[in-house]
Tab-separated table of C-alpha atoms in Angstrom:
chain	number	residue	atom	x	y	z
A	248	UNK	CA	21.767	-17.697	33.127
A	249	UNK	CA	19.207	-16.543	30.513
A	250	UNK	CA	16.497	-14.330	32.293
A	251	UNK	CA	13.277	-14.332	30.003
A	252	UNK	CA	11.050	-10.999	30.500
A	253	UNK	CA	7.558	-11.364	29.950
A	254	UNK	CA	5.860	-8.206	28.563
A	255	UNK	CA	2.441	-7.278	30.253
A	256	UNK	CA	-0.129	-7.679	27.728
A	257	UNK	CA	-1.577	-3.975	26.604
A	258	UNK	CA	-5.090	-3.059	27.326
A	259	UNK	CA	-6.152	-3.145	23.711
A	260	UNK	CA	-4.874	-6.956	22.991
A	261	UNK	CA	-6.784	-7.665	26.360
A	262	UNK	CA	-9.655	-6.347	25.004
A	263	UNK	CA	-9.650	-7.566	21.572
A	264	UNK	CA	-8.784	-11.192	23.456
A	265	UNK	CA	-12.146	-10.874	25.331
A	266	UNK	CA	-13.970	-9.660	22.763
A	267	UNK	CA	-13.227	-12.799	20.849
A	268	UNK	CA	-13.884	-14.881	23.982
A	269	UNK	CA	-16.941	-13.746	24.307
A	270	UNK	CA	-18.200	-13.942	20.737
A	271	UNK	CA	-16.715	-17.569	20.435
A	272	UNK	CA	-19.030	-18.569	23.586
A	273	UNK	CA	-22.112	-16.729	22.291
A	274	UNK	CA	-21.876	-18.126	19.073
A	275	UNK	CA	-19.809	-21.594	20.136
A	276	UNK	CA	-22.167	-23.421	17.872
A	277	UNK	CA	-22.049	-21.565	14.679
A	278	UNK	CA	-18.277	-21.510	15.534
A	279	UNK	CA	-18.427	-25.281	16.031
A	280	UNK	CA	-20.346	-25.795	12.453
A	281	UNK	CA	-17.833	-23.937	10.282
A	282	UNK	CA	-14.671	-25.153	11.851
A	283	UNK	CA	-16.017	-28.482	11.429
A	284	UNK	CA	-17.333	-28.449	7.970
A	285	UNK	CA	-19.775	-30.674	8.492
A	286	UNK	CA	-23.390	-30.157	7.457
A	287	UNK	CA	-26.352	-31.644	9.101
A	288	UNK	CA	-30.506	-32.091	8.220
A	289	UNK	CA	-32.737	-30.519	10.809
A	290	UNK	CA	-33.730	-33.850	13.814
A	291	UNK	CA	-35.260	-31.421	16.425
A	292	UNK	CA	-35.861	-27.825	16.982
A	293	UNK	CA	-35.818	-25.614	20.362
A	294	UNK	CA	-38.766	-24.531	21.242
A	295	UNK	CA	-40.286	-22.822	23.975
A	296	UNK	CA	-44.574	-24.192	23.465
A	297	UNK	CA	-45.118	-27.606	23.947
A	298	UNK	CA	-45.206	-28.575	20.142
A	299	UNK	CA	-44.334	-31.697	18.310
A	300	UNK	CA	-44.077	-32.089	14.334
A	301	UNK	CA	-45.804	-35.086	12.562
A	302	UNK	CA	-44.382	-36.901	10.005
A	303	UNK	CA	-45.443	-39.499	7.510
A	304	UNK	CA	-43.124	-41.149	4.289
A	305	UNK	CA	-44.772	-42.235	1.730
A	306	UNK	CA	-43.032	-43.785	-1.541
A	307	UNK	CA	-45.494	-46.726	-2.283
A	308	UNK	CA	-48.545	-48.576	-1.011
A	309	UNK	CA	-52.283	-48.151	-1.793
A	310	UNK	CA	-53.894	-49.480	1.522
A	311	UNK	CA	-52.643	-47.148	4.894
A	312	UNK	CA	-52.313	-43.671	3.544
A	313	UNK	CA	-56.302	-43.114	3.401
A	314	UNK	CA	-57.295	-44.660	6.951
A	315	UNK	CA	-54.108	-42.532	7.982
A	316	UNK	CA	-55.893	-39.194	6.718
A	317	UNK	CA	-59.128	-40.344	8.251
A	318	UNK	CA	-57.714	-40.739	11.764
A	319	UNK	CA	-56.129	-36.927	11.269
A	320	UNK	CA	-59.148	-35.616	10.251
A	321	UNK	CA	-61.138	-36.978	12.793
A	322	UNK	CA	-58.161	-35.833	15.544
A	323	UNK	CA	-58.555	-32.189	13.290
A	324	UNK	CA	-54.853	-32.931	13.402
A	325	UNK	CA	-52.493	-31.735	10.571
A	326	UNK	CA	-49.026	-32.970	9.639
A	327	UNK	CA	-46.292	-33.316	7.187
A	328	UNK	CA	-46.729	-35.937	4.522
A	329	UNK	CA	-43.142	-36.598	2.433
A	330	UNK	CA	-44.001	-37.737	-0.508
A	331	UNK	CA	-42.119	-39.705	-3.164
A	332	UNK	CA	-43.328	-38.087	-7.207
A	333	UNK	CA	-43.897	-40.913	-8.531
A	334	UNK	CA	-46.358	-42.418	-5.896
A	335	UNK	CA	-47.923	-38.925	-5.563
A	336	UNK	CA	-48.262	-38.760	-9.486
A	337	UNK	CA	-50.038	-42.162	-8.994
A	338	UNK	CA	-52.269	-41.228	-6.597
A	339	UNK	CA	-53.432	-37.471	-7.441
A	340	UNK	CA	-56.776	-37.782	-5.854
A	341	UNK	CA	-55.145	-38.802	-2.200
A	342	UNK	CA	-52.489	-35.971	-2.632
A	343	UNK	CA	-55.377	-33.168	-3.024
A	344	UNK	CA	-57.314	-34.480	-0.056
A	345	UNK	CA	-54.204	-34.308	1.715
A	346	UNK	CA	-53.685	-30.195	0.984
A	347	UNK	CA	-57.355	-30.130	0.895
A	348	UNK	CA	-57.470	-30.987	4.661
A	349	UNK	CA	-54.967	-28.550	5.731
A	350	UNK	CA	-51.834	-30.785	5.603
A	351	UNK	CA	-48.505	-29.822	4.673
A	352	UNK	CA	-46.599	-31.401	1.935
A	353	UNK	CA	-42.443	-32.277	1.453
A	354	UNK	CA	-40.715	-34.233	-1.166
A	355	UNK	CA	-39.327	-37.209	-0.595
A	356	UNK	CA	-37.189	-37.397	-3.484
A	357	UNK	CA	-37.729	-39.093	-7.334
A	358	UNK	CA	-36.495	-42.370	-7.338
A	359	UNK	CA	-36.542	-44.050	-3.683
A	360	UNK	CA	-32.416	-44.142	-3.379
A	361	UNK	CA	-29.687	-43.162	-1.420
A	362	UNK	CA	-28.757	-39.325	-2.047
A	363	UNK	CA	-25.434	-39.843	-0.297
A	364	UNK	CA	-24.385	-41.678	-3.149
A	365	UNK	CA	-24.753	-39.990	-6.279
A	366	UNK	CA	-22.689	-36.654	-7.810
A	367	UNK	CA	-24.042	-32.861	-6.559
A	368	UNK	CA	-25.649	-33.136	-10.139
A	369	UNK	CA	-27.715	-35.967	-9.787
A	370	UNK	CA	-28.905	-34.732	-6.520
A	371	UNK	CA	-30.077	-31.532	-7.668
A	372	UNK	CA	-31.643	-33.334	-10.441
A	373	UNK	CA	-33.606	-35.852	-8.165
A	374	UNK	CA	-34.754	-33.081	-6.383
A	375	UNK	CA	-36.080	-31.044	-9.085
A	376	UNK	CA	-37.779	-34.122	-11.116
A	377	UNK	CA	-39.876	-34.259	-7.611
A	378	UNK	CA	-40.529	-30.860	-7.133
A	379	UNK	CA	-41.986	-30.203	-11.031
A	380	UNK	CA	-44.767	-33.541	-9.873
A	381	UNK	CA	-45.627	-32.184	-6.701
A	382	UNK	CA	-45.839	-28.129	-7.054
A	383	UNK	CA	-48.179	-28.450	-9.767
A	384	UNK	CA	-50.297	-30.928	-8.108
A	385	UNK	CA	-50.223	-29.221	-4.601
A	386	UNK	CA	-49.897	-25.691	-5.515
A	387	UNK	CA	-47.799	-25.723	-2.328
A	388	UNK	CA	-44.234	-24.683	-2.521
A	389	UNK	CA	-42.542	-27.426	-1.702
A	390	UNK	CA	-39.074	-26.407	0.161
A	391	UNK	CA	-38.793	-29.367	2.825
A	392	UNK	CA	-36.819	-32.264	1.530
A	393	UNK	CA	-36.244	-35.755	3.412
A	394	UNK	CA	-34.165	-37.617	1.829
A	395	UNK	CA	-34.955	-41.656	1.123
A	396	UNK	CA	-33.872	-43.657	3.492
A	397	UNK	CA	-32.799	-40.994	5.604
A	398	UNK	CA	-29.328	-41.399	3.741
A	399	UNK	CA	-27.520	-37.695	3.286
A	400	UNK	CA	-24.008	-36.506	3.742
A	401	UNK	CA	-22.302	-32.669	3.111
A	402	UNK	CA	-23.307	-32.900	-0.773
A	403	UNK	CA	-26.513	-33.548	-0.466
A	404	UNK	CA	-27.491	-31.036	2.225
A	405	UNK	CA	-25.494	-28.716	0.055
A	406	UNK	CA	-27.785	-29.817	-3.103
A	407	UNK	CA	-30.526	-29.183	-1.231
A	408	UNK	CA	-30.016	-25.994	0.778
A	409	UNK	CA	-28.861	-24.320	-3.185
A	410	UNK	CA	-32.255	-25.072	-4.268
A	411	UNK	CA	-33.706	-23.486	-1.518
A	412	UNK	CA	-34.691	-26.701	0.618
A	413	UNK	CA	-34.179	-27.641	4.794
A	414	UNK	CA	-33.215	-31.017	4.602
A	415	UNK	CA	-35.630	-32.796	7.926
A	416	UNK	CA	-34.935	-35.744	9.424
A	417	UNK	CA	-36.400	-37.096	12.967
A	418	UNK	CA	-35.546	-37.108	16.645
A	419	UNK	CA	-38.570	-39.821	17.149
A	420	UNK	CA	-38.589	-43.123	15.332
A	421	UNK	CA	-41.912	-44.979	15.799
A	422	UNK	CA	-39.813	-47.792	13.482
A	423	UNK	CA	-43.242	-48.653	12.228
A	424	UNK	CA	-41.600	-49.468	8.848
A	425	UNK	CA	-40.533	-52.836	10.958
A	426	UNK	CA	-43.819	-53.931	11.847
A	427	UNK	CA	-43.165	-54.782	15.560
A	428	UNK	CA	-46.337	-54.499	16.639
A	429	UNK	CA	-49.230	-51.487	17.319
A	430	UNK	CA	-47.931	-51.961	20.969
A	431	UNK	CA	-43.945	-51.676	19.957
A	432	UNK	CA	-44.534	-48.575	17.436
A	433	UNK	CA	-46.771	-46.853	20.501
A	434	UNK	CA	-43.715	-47.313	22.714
A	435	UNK	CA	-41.287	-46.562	20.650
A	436	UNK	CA	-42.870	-43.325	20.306
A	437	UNK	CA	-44.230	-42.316	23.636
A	438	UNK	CA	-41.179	-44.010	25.338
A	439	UNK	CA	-38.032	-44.542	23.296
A	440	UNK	CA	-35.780	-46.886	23.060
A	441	UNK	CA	-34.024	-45.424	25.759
A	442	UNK	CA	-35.525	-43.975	29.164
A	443	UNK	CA	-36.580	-40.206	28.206
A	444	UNK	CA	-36.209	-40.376	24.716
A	445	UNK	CA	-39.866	-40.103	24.286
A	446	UNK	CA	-41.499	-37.554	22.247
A	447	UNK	CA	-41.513	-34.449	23.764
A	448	UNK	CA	-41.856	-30.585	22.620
A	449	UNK	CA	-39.717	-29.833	19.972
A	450	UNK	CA	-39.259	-33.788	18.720
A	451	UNK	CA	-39.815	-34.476	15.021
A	452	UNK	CA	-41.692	-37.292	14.717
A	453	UNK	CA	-41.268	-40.604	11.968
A	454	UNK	CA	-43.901	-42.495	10.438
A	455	UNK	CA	-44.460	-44.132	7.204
A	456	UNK	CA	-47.812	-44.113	5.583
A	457	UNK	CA	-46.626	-46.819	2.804
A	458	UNK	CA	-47.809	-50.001	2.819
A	459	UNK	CA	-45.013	-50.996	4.421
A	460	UNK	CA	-46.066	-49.335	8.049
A	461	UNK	CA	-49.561	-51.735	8.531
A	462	UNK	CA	-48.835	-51.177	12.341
A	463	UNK	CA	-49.483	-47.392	12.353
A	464	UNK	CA	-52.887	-47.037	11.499
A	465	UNK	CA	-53.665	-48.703	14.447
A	466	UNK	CA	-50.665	-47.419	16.909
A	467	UNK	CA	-51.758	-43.795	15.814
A	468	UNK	CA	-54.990	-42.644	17.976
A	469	UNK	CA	-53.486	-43.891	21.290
A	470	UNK	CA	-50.032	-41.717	20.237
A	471	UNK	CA	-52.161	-39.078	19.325
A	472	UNK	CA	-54.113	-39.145	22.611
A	473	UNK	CA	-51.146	-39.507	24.843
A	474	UNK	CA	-49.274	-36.623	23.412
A	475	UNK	CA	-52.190	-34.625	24.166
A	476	UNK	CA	-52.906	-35.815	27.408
A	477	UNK	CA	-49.440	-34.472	28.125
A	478	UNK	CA	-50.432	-31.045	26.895
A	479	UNK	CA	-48.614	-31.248	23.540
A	480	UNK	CA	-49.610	-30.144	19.956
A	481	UNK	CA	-48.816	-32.379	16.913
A	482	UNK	CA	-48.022	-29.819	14.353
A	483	UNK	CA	-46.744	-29.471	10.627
A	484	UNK	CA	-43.137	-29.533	10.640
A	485	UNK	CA	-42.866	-25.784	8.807
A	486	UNK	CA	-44.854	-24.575	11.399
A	487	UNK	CA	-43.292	-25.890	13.798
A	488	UNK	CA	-39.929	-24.623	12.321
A	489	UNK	CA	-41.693	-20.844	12.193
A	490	UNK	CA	-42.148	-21.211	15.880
A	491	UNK	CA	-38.709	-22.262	16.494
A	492	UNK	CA	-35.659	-20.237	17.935
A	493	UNK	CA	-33.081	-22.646	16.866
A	494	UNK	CA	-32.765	-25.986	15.481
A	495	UNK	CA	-30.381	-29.326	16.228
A	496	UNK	CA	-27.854	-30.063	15.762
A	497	UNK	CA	-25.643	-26.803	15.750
A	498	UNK	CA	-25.031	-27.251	11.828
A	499	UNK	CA	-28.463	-27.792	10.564
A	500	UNK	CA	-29.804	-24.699	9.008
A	501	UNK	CA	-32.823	-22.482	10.134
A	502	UNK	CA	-32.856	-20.133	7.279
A	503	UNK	CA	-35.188	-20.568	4.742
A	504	UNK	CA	-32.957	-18.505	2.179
A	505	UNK	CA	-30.164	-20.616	0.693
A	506	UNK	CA	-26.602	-20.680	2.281
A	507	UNK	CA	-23.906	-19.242	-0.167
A	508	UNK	CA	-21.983	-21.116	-2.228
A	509	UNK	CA	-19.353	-23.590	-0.793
């Protein structure tokens, strides 16, 4: 019969053993992101003041963006506004009341396609032909990027996050663009589509200020008053990411410096 001696481990593999342990579990996420090798746009963030960004797409329309800034400014709210170059190139005037007022603006790409399907190359390139419109015009610099449609995959945060962007998507969809209905787009907000997926601190929220979105201008005060009522403050997302300890998922990106080269 075979007898099989197992050797006591020595006090220095223990330790190096826990030491790993414990750096896997304090950093599980980060662990989690580059095992996987996925990369993921910014939905939410972790946060610990009751704050909520405010979003608005536009890429065409000339009827809801202005009665949009009116409610704002009446609310002295300020928010994000992603804008698309060519409709901001189209409408100069709107896109200076918009920094004029305090608001905060992102790109929202060149032509209004899916990222996630062309070459690295042609992303960059989308993303620059926006930027060179809307720096100039803003005299903001313009580092938050949400892609059209939402559409992105690995090359295209990867596109982004070399040219120095966060890619932001939404953990709220008012699914305005749909036009269900002031009522729907204040539940959908406020409420979710499933119990407790509300808005709540933290929450990126989606709305469209194209033409597209008729339902918001309307749905907007009561959301605006509700989320107050609650004690919340609607916010700019990049100030909402500068008060932010983390974001979500795990493999979105905090930093504003790009990531190295993959």
């Amino acid at each position: 019969m075979r007898i099989i001696i197992f050797k006591r481990p020595s006090w220095r593999n223990l330790a190096l053993w826990g030491i790993l342990l414990f750096v896997m579990l304090a950093y599980r996420e980060n662990v989690t992101s580059v095992f996987s090798g996925k990369l993921k746009p910014i939905y939410s963030v972790n946060i610990d003041s009751k704050a909520i960004g405010l979003t608005f797409d536009i890429s065409w329309g000339e009827k809801t963006a202005e009665p949009i800034l009116d409610i704002l400014k009446q609310e002295d709210i300020r928010a994000t506004f992603f804008l698309s170059s060519p409709w901001a190139d189209k409408h100069q005037e709107l896109v200076r009341r918009m920094v004029a007022e305090g608001h905060e603006i992102g790109s929202h790409g060149n032509r209004h396609i899916d990222l996630n399907t062309l070459a690295s190359e042609e992303i960059e390139k989308e993303i620059i032909t926006a930027q060179q419109v809307l720096e100039p015009l803003t005299n903001q610099k313009i580092r938050l990027l949400r892609p059209p449609n939402g559409a992105y995959n690995n090359k295209v945060i990867a596109a982004a996050d070399k040219l120095g962007y966060r890619v932001i998507q939404w953990s709220v969809d008012s699914l305005d663009w749909k036009r269900p209905g002031p009522s729907a787009v204040i539940n959908n907000v406020l409420n979710g589509s499933r119990a407790g997926s509300g808005a709540k601190a933290g929450d990126i929220i989606l709305f469209h200020a194209s033409d597209s979105a008729p339902d918001t201008v309307e749905a907007l005060p009561t959301v605006i008053k509700s989320l107050r009522l609650q004690g919340n403050a609607l916010i700019p997302v990049g100030q909402l990411l500068s008060k932010a300890s983390s974001t979500w998922p795990p493999e979105s990106n905090l930093k504003e410096d790009p990531l190295t080269a993959r």
